Amino acid sequence: VRFRSCDGNKKIHFGSSEPEDFRVGEDGVVYAERSFQLSGEPTEFVVSAQDKETQEEWQMRVKLTPEPAFAGASEKDQKKIEDIIFPWQQYKHSSPLKRQKRDWVIPPINLPENSRGPFPQELVRIRSDRDKSLSLRYSVTGPGADQPPTGIFIINPISGQLSVTKPLDREQIASFHLRAHAVDVNGNQVENPIDIVINVIDMNDNRPEFLHQVWNGTVPEGSKPGTYVMTVTAIDADDPNAQNGMLRYRILSQAPSSPSPNMFTINNETGDIITVAAGLDREKVQQYTLIIQATDMEGNPTYGLSNTATAVITVTDVNDNPPEFTAMTFYGEVPENRVDVIVANLTVTDKDQPHTPAWNAMYRMTGGDPTGRFTILTDPNSNDGLVTVVKPIDFETNRMFVLTVAAENQVPLAKGIQHPPQSTATVSITVIDVNESPYFFPNPKLVRQEEGLLAGSMLTTFTAQDPDRYMQQTSLRYSKLSDPANWLKIDPVNGQITTTAVLDRESIYVQNNIYNATFLASDNGIPPMSGTGTLQIHLLDINDNAPQVNPKEATTCETLQPNAINITAVDPDIDPNAGPFAFELPDTPASIKRNWTIVRISGDHAQLSLRIKFLEAGIYDVPIVITDSGNPHASSTSVLKVKVCQCDINGDCTDVDRIVGAGLGTGAIIAILLCIIILLILVLMFVVWMKRRDKERQAKQLLIDPEDDVRDNILKYDEEGGGEEDQDYDLSQLQQPDTVEPDAIKPVGIRRLDERPIHAEPQYPVRSAAPHPGDIGDFINEGLKAADNDPTAPPYDSLLVFDYEGSGSTAGSLSSLNSSSSGGEQDYDYLNDWGPRFKKLADMYGGGDD
């Protein structure tokens, strides 16, 4: 039922005249408070609406009739359509019913889903009390009518009969909100539009569906009854507020059924699975499979729909099995002085799940190793304990170790479980004696000795010890391993060290007064071993070195001022055999003290200066006597080469180049000569290399294949006859060369490599066709002269190739000479006058008939 006030702001409370049978909610929905059978006659009761502020009350009568069963109801019963005419209103203190407002209201319509028809199925008739005086037209709008999905509801515009055209599905649309309109024939609105709510009543047409077909859960082994395992969830598309959507869960089966067929139970409303029995043991059963059923209609097996899913419960491991050794005593052995060696392999068994903290073993030594020479590591794959040596073991000190080892897991044992005796074992380790290296003691050995000890002197005895007391072997042998200055030797039997040269503290092999030598001691064991020792000789200084002046050269001005030269005394010895030093000039020659004076300015430094006012520029050797403070004193005379030069006002030499050139030292001269010699050698080598390269080029030219060089070779152009024996020649071809056929001319494309290139042809002479015996010689001379003046011809001193005759010559090729029968009619005696080149022709044609 709905209540609509005029101002729309009233707070209404609904009531029923029969509250024990019917209850009206705040939203106007009427509920049955109990289950009862309705007779065929309509049941009536009154619904009241009371204003909570003014206590004003309105009432409406409701007539309730049984709804026919859609599956088997007769068509007559289905067509009974009720007309509901309201509102009507009654004041609380007045008995007669009075009309308060001219309006029309339709209560919510409940329509079952999946109705089988027939369609269209009439729902209710909408009418206005004005239809008696006016001709009205009714229509509905909204989703399901004129909006998608359209055509589900239709209304008779004359009678106002509202009908549904097809079955409804609550899971798609649970309710429809339509608006009804009433207009006159002219389309004028007669009544205000009202809302029509059509609720689709749910039917149990959907089975429950599990969110997952297979559910996975875990539970620790040994869990107490009541331990939560997992939750399974199913959904039902039907109305969850009705029995059609209310689900109930139960377990159909459990596999395996050990140790009890009912190890788990499920909350029938929430789907929570919990344990109900004790005895979960992963080592016996690692996984359980449950078949879970969900049924709607609150689990009613007769009317409810059901579905099943699988719940897989994995029993997780807890540390309820301690590790146990496979033997009470383990054995191993190790050579002495070896580290990082596995000496024993401890094996354990653990029934817990492998490679988990409850299975992984940790080993702890509880006794037998007070010095910490062993450690036990765990093999991550096999879980074995690896007894490893971490500190060297001496056979002469310890020949055997007996270790006590306990095995534990990475996580503590479960509550109430204790470690058995099998979790403790003994490890017996035997140490093997091996040949050890001898060692020097002390090492290094320090000896103090004054330098200058002569060769052949006994210095000290440096011996080694062999740690192998239980091995039968001879004495040690000694040898020298390192002696940078080769000053020492050692006796191979007793280790006595003597000198082979004089010990010198100032040697480059002595660092910080210490000389280091290394010696080797070897035994004859199997295998032979050796050890090294270092002898450190601390050399004490003696005054065996005289001081020297530094620098060796200096420059000063030829005048008295400024002319001071600072010098320094250098002594390889150390205190007290070094400074302070005494500086003085020798008595001879007398010019030294006459020209120079020296003054000590500190223990190591002195100042040399001119005694006279002027000294001619040049190079002077000034001897200086330097004496140290040793006992006895050591002194030496050092020569200082002083270059005296002319100076400017600043005291800088102005003729230093001349002085340096004049006083060029021997070393500088030798260096210059060496540079000149090297330069000459380089020049000589370059010349030799150039000549060799020229020879190689000439040799390469001589090595050219004769077949590839066409110069000075006989070229066979064609077969022209029988040689000298063929005396039948046609000389007319020489006299009339222009009669030669063009085909006899040499093709232009076939050329020798030494032929001149094709250019504009020079004007070579053309012999006259008039027959004359001398025209050949004139023609050849003219050809030679033209060739000499030809710029395209080869150089004058080279071989001229005449086989190229040009395309403009009327003489043609000489290869076309043939014997002529007219040759005998001419006189060829003049050929004898042409020289030896024409002797052959003279013999052939100038000798008469024979």
Short mmCIF file of C-alpha atoms in Angstrom, two decimals, residues 7 51 54 103 170 173 180 198 215 217 266 301 317 365 457 496 502 529 531 610 675 737 784 788 796 806 825 827 838:
data_model
loop_
_atom_site.label_atom_id
_atom_site.label_comp_id
_atom_site.label_asym_id
_atom_site.label_seq_id
_atom_site.Cartn_x
_atom_site.Cartn_y
_atom_site.Cartn_z
CA ASP A 7 2.48 18.37 0.97
CA ASP A 51 0.84 11.03 11.03
CA THR A 54 -0.32 15.36 14.37
CA ASP A 103 -7.11 11.03 -7.39
CA ARG A 170 13.54 -11.96 -11.63
CA ILE A 173 14.86 -7.53 -13.70
CA ALA A 180 0.07 5.31 -15.87
CA ILE A 198 5.38 -4.49 -10.54
CA TRP A 215 38.89 -25.49 -3.04
CA GLY A 217 43.08 -25.56 2.19
CA ILE A 266 31.25 -27.77 7.95
CA PRO A 301 16.35 -32.16 0.29
CA ASP A 317 54.11 -30.72 8.39
CA MET A 365 79.42 -30.51 18.68
CA SER A 457 135.08 -14.72 7.86
CA GLN A 496 127.49 -22.25 9.29
CA VAL A 502 133.59 -7.68 1.96
CA MET A 529 110.04 -31.22 2.13
CA GLY A 531 111.59 -24.76 4.54
CA LEU A 610 137.07 35.26 -5.02
CA CYS A 675 125.61 11.76 -32.84
CA PRO A 737 101.84 -0.26 -103.93
CA LEU A 784 113.12 8.25 -92.42
CA ASP A 788 112.48 11.97 -87.49
CA TYR A 796 115.41 8.99 -81.30
CA GLY A 806 99.59 3.84 -91.70
CA GLU A 825 112.66 -7.30 -118.06
CA ASP A 827 117.97 -4.11 -114.78
CA PHE A 838 120.63 -4.79 -100.43
#
